[in-house]
Coordinates of C-alpha atoms in Angstrom, one line a residue:
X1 CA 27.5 -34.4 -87.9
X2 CA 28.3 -37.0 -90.3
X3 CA 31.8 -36.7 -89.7
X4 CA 31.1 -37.2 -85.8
X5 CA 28.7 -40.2 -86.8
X6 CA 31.4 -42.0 -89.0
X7 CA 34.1 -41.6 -86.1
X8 CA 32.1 -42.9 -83.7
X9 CA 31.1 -45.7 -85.0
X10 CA 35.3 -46.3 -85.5
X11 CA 35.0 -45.8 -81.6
X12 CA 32.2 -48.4 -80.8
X13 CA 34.0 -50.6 -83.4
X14 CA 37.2 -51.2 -81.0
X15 CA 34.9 -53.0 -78.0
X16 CA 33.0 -49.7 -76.4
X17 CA 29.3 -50.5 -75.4
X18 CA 26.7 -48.5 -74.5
X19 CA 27.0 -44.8 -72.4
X20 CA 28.0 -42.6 -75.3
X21 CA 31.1 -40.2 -75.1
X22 CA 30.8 -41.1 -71.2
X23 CA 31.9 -44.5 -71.7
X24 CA 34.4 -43.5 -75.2
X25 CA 36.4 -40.9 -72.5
X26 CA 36.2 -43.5 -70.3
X27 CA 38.4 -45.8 -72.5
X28 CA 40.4 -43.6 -73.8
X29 CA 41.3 -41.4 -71.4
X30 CA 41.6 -43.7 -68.1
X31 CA 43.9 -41.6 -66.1
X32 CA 43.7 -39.3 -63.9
X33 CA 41.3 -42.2 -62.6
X34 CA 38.0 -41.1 -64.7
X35 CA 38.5 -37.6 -64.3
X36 CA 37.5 -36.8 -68.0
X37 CA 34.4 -39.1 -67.9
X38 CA 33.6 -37.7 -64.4
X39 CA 33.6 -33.8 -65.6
X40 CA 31.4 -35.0 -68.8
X41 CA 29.3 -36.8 -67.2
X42 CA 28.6 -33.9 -64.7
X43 CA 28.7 -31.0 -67.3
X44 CA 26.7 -32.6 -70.3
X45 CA 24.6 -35.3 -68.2
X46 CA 23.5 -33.5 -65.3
X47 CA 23.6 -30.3 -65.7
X48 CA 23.2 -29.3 -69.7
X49 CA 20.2 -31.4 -69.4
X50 CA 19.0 -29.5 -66.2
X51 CA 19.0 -26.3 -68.5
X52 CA 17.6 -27.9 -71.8
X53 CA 15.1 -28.5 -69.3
X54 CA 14.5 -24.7 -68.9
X55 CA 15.0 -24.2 -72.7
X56 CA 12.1 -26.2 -73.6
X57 CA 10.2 -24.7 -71.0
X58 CA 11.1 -21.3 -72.3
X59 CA 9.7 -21.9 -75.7
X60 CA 6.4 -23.2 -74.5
X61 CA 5.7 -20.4 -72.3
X62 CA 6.7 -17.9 -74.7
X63 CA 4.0 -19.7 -77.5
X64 CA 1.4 -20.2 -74.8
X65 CA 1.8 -16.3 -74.1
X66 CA 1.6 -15.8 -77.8
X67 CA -1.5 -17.8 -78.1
X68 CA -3.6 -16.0 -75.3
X69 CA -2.8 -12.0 -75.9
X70 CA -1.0 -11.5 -79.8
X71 CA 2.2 -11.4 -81.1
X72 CA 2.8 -7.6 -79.9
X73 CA 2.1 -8.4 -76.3
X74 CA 5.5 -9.6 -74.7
X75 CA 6.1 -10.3 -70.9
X76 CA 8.8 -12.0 -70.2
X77 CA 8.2 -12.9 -66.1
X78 CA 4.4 -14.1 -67.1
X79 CA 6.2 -16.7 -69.8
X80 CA 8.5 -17.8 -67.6
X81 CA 5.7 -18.6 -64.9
X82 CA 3.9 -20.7 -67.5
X83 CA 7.6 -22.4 -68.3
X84 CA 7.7 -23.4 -64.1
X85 CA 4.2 -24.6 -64.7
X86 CA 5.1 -27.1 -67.5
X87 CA 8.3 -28.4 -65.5
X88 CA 6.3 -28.5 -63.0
X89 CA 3.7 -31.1 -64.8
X90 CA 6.1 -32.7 -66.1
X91 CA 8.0 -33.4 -62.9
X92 CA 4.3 -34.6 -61.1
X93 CA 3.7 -37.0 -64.6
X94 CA 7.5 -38.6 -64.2
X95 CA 7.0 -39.3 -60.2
X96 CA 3.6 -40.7 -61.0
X97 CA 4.1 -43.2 -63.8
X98 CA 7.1 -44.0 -66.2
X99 CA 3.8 -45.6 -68.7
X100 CA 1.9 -42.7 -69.0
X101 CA 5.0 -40.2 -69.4
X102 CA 6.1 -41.9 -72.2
X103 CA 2.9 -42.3 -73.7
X104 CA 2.3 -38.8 -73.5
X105 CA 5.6 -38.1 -74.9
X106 CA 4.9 -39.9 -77.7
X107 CA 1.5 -37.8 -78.3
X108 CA 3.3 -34.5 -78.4
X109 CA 5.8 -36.3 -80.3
X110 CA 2.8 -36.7 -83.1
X111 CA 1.9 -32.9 -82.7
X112 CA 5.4 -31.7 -83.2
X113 CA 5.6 -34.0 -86.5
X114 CA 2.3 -33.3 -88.1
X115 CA 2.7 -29.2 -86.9
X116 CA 6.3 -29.6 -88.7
X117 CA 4.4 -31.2 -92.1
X118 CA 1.8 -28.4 -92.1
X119 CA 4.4 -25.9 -91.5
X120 CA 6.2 -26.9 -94.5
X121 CA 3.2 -27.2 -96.7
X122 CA 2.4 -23.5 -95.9
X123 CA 6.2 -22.4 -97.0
X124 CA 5.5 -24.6 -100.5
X125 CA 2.2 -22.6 -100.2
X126 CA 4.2 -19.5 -100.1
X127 CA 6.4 -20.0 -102.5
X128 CA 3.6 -20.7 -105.1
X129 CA 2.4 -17.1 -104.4
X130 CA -1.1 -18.5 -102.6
X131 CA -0.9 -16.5 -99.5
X132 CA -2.7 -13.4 -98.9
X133 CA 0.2 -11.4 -97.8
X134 CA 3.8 -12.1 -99.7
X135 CA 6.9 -11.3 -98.6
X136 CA 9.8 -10.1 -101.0
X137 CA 11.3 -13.8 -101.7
X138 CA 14.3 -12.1 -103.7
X139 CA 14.9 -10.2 -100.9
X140 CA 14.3 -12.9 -98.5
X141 CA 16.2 -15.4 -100.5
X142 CA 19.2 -13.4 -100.8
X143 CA 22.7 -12.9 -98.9
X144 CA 21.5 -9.5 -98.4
X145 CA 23.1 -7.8 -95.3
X146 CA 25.2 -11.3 -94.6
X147 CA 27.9 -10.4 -92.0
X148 CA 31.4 -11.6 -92.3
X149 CA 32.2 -11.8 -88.8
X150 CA 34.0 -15.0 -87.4
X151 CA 32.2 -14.7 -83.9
X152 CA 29.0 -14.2 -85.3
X153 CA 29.5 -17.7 -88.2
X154 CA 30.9 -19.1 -84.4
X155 CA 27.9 -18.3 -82.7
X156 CA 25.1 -18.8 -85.4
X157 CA 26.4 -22.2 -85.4
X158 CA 25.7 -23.3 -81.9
X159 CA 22.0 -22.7 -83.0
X160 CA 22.0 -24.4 -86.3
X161 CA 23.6 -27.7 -84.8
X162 CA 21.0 -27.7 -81.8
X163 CA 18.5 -28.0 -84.3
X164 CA 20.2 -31.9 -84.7
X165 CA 20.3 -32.2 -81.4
X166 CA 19.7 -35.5 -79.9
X167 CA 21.0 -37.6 -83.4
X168 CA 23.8 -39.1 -80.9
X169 CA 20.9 -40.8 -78.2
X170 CA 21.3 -43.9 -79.8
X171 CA 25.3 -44.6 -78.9
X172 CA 23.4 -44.6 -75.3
X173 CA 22.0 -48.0 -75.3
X174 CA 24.3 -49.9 -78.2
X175 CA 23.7 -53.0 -75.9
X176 CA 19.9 -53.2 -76.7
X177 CA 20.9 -52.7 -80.6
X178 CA 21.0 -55.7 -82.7
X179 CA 24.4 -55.9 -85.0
X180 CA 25.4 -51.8 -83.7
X181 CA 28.3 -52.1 -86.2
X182 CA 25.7 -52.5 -88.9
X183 CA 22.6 -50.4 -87.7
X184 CA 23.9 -48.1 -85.7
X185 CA 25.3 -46.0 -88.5
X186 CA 22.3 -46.5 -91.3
X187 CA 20.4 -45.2 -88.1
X188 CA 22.1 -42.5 -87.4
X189 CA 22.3 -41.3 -91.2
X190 CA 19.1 -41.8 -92.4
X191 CA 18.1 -40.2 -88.9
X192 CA 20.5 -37.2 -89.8
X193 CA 19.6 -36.9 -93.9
X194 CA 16.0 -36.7 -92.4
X195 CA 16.4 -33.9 -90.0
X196 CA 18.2 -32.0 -92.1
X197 CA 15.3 -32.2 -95.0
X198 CA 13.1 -31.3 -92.4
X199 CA 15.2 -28.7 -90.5
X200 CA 15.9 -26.6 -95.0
X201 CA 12.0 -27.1 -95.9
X202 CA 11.2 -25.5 -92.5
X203 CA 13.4 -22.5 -93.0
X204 CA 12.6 -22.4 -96.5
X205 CA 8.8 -22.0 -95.2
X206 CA 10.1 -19.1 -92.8
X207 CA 11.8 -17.2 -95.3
X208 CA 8.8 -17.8 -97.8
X209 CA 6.4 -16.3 -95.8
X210 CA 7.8 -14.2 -93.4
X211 CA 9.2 -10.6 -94.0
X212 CA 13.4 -10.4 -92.9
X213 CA 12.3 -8.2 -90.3
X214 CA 9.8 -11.0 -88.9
X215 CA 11.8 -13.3 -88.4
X216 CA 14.4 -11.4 -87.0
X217 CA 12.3 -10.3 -84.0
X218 CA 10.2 -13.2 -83.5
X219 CA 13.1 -14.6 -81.2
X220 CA 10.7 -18.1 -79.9
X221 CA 7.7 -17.2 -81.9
X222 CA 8.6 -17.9 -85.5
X223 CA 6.3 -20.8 -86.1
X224 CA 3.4 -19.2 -84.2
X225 CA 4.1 -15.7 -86.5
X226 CA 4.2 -18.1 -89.5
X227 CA 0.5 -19.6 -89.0
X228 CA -1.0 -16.1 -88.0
X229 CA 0.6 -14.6 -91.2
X230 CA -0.5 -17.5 -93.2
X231 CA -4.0 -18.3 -91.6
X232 CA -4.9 -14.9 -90.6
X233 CA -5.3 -13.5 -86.8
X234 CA -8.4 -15.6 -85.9
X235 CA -9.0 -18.4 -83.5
X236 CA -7.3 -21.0 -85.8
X237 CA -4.0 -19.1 -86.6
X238 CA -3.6 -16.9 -84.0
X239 CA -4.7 -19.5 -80.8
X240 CA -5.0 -23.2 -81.2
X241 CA -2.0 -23.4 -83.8
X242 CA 0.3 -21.4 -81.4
X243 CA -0.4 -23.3 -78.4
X244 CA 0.5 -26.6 -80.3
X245 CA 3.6 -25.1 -81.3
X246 CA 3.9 -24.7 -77.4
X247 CA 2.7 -28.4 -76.6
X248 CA 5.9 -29.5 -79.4
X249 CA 8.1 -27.9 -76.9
X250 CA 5.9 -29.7 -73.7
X251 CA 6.6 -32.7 -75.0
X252 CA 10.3 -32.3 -75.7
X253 CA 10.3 -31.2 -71.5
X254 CA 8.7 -34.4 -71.0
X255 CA 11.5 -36.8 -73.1
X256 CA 14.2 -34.7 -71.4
X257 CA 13.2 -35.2 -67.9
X258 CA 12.5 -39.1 -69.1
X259 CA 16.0 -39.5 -70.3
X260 CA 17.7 -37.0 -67.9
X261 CA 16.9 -38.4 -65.0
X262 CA 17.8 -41.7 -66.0
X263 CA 21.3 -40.2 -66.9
X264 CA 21.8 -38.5 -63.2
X265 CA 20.3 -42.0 -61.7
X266 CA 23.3 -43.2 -63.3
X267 CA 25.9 -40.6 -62.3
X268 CA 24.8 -41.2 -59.1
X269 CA 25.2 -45.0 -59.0
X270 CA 28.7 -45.0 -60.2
X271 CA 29.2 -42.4 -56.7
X272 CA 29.7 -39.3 -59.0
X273 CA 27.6 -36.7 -57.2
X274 CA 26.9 -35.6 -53.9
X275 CA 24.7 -38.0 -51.8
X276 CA 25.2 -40.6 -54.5
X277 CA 23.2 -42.8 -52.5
X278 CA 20.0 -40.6 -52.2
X279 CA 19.9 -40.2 -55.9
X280 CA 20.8 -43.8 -56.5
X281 CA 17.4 -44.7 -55.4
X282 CA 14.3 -45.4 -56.7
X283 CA 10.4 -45.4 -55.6
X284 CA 10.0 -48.8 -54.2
X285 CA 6.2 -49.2 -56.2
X286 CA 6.7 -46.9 -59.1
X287 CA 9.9 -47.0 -59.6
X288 CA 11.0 -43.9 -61.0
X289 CA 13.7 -41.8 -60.0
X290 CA 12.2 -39.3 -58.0
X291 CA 15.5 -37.7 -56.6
X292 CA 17.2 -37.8 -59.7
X293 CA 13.8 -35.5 -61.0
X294 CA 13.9 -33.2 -58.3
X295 CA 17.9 -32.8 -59.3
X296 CA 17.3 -31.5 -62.8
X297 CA 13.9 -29.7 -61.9
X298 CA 16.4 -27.4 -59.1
X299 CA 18.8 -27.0 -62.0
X300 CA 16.2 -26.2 -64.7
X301 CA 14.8 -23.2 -62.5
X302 CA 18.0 -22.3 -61.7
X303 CA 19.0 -21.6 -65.8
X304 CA 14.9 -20.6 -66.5
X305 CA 15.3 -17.9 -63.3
X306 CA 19.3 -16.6 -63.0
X307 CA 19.6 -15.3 -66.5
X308 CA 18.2 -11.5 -67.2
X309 CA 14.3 -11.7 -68.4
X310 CA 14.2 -12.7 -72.3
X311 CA 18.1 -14.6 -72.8
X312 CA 17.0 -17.7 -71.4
X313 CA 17.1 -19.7 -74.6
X314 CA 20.3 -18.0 -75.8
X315 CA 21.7 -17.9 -72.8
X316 CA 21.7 -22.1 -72.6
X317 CA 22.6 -22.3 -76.4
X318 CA 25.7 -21.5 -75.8
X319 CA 26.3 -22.9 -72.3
X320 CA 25.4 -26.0 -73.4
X321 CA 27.0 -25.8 -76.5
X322 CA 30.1 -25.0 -75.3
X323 CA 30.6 -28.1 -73.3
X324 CA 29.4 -30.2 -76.0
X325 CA 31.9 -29.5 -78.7
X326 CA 34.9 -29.7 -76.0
X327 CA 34.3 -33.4 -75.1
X328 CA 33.2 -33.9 -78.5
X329 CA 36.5 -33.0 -79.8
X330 CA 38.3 -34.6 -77.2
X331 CA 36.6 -37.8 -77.6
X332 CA 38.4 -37.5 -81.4
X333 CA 41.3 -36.9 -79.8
X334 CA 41.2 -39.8 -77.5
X335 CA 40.8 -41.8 -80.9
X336 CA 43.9 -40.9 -82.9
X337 CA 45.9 -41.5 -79.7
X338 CA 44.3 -44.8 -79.4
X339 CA 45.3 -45.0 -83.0
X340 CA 49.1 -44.7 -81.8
X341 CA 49.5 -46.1 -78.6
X342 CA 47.2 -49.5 -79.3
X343 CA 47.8 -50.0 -83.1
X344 CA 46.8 -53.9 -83.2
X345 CA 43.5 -53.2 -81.9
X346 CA 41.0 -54.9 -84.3
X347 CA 38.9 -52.0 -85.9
X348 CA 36.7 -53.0 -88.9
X349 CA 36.0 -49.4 -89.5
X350 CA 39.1 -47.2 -89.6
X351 CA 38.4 -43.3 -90.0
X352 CA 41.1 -41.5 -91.9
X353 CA 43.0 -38.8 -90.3
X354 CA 42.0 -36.5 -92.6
X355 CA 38.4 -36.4 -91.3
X356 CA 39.1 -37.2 -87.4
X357 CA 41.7 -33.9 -87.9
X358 CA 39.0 -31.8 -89.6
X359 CA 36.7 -32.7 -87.2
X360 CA 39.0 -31.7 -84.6
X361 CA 39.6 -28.5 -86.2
X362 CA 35.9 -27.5 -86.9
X363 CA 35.6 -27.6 -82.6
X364 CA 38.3 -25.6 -82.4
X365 CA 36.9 -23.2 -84.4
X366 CA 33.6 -23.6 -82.5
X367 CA 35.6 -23.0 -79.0
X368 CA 38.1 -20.3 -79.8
X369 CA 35.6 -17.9 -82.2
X370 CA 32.6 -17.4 -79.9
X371 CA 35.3 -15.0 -78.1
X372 CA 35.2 -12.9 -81.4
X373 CA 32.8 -10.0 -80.3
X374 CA 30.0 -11.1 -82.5
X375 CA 28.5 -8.3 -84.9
X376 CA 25.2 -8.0 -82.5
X377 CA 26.0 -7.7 -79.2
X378 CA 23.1 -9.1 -76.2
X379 CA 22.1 -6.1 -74.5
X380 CA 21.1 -7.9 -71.1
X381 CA 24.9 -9.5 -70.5
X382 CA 28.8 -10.0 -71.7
X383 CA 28.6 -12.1 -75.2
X384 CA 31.4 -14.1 -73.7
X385 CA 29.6 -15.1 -70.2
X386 CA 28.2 -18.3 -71.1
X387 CA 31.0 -19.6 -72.4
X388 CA 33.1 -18.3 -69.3
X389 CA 30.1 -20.0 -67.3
X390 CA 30.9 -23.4 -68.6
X391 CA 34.3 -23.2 -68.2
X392 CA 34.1 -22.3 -64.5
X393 CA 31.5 -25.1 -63.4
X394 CA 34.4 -27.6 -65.4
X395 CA 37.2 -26.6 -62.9
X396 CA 34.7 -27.0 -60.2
X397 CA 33.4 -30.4 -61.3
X398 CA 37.4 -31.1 -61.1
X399 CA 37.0 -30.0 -57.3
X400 CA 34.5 -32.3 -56.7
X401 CA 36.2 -35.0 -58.7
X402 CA 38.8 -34.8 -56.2
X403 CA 36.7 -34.8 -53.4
X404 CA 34.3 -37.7 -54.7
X405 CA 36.8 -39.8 -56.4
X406 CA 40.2 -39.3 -54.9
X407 CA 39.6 -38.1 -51.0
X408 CA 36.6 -40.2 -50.5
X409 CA 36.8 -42.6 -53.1
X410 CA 33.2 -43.1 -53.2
X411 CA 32.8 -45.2 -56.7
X412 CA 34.3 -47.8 -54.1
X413 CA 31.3 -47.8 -52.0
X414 CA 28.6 -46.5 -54.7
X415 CA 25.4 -48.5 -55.6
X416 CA 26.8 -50.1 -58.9
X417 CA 30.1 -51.1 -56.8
X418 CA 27.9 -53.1 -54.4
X419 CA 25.9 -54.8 -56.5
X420 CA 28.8 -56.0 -58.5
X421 CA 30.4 -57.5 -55.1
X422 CA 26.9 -58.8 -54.6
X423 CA 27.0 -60.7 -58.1
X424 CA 30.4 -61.5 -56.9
X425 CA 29.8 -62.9 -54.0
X426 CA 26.3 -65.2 -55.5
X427 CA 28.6 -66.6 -58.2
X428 CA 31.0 -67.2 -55.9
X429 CA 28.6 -69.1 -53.6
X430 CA 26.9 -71.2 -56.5
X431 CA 30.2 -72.3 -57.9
X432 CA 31.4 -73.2 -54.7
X433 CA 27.7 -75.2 -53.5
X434 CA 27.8 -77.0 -57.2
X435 CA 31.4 -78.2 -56.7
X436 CA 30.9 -79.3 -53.2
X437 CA 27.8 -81.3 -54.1
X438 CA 29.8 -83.3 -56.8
X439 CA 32.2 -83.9 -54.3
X440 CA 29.8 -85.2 -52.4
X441 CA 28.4 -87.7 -55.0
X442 CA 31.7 -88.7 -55.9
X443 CA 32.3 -89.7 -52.3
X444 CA 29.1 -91.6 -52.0
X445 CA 29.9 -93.2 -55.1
X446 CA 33.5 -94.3 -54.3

């Protein structure tokens, strides 16, 4: 992650504004006409945001299930109804008022924070040998039983970078940043040194007060299982504590559809997707995207309903994850070429090609691996059909690249397109009016 931070700021450092990798594979890779930009922004900004959607959802159903019947009572079709009801709440709050849904993002924003500071005190708590019920911390705290396999490092992965998920947000709106060159990056690293504090001390807390055997099966419940142990089965531990582990996951539902559907809004505007000018709109009082919210809500039940009962959350890890490392290694790529075919570019930050190749290298890794049969094996479907998953939807968002680019060439007629001919057309008109009024004067003057 620091390696990615330090190479894109390189990137933003040669004239590239705000839209992320969108707008970096853009640059760099400009032929076929947006083709690599186009299947990005489709893959990772419409659709992997559709199923973080139903990953969020997941969690909090499975916590809220947690909360009202024990940790040894599981059904999987009850949690997922609970995960439809919180999309949709979430979709109902973001059609209503843009105000209020960010308000109350920013509440469960607060719970998440001070759940993830009392989680941590317990593990220290732990550790001190102050809980009723101690697991074996020399066995815990060992590499006992580590496995050695290259699919399963390739896989674990995918789940400890999700866990920084989101550290990247910021290259989105470089245009509202003051001096990006200069903040973007402390941002980004103090943003990164944080999370990963946080993201040791919580597993540190796990480990400290869980048994192995725990942890291992508490697939979405960890945190819940960690106050129960810790406070003891009552109405404190065992109920309110879970479901605010379940409202930290509401809330991240509610910044994903916030952000999301801006991100289709967008897709749509430039004429990526299908009925471009449906989505492109907005309510006329509200003004929220209410298509573009309906879009990911379709796609979110899609991923929290296709997938066998109890894989949803793995299931999108690596689908999404998948996606994500490509473009991220390709937007590296587009980098070093840029590197060799536009070498008097002014860049006042120049990665060396050691990192920018290690980078490259570690994707690789991330890409080619997962194909390793892991040691553990899901039960419910192939290890390798996420992966295969997001590779097919890629060559069909090159389909429909073809169709809405080439064949109907719809970014010619899109919303973004019109309003540019618009502005066009109004500067056109002013210039013209101001210079034919001085004429005008001139001539009565004369």
């Amino acid at each position: 992650m620091v390696f990615n931070t330090y190479i894109y700021r390189c990137i933003i450092c040669i004239g590239i504004h705000s839209g992320g990798e969108q707008e970096y594979l853009a640059y760099q890779f400009p032929q076929p006409k947006q083709l690599i930009s186009f299947i990005f922004l489709i893959m990772v900004g419409v659709i992997a945001r559709g199923a973080s959607l139903a990953q969020g959802a997941t969690v909090f159903g499975n916590n809220i299930l947690y909360a009202m019947d024990g940790p040894h009572y599981r059904n999987e079709w009850t949690a997922r109804g609970f995960a439809v009801l919180c999309l949709t709440l979430w979709l109902l709050l973001s059609s209503v008022s843009t105000k209020v849904t960010i308000g109350a993002t920013n509440l469960f924003t607060s719970i998440k924070i001070a759940l993830l500071m009392l989680l941590i005190c317990v593990g220290f708590a732990g550790l001190a040998g102050r809980l009723p019920q101690q697991p074996d911390l020399s066995q815990n705290f060992s590499f006992e039983d580590t496995s050695n396999n290259l699919g399963s490092y390739a896989s674990a992965i995918y789940y400890v970078i999700f866990a920084y998920e989101g550290w990247y947000n910021l290259n989105y709106v470089i245009d509202e940043l003051k001096d990006p060159i200069r903040n973007l990056p402390r941002c980004a690293i103090s943003a990164l040194i944080l999370t990963t504090t946080l993201y040791l001390l919580a597993n540190v807390a796990y480990l400290a007060v869980l048994p192995i055997t725990i942890i291992k099966s508490s697939n979405l419940t960890v945190a819940a299982n960690l106050f129960n142990a810790a406070f003891g089965g009552g109405i404190f531990g065992g109920h309110i504590l879970p479901v605010l582990v379940g409202c930290s996951s509401f809330g991240f539902v509610g910044v994903t559809f916030y952000s999301g559907s801006r991100v289709v809004l967008e897709a749509a505007r430039k004429g990526f997707l299908p009925y471009h000018r449906f989505f492109s709109q907005v309510h006329p009082t509200r003004q929220t995207p209410m298509a573009s919210l309906c879009l990911l809500y379709s796609i979110a039940l899609i991923f929290l309903l296709a997938p066998p009962p109890g894989t949803v959350f793995q299931f999108i890890i690596a689908f999404s994850g998948y996606s994500s490392y490509f473009f991220s290694a390709l937007s590296v790529i587009g980098l070093l070429l840029l590197r060799w075919n536009q070498p008097d570019i002014k860049r006042p930050v120049r990665v060396p090609w050691i990192i920018s190749i290690v980078f490259v290298l570690i994707c690789l890794f991330m890409l080619i691996f997962v194909f390793v049969p892991p040691t553990t094996l899901p039960n419910e479907y192939p290890y390798w059909l996420p992966y295969i998953v997001s590779i097919s939807l890629a060559i069909l968002s090159t389909g429909l690249w073809y169709y809405k680019i080439i064949f109907k060439n719809s970014t010619e007629n899109s919303y973004n397109a019109e309003i540019f001919l618009e502005g066009q057309q109004e500067l056109f008109h002013d210039v013209y009016q101001n210079t034919k009024d001085i004429e005008t004067d001139s001539a009565i003057k004369e």
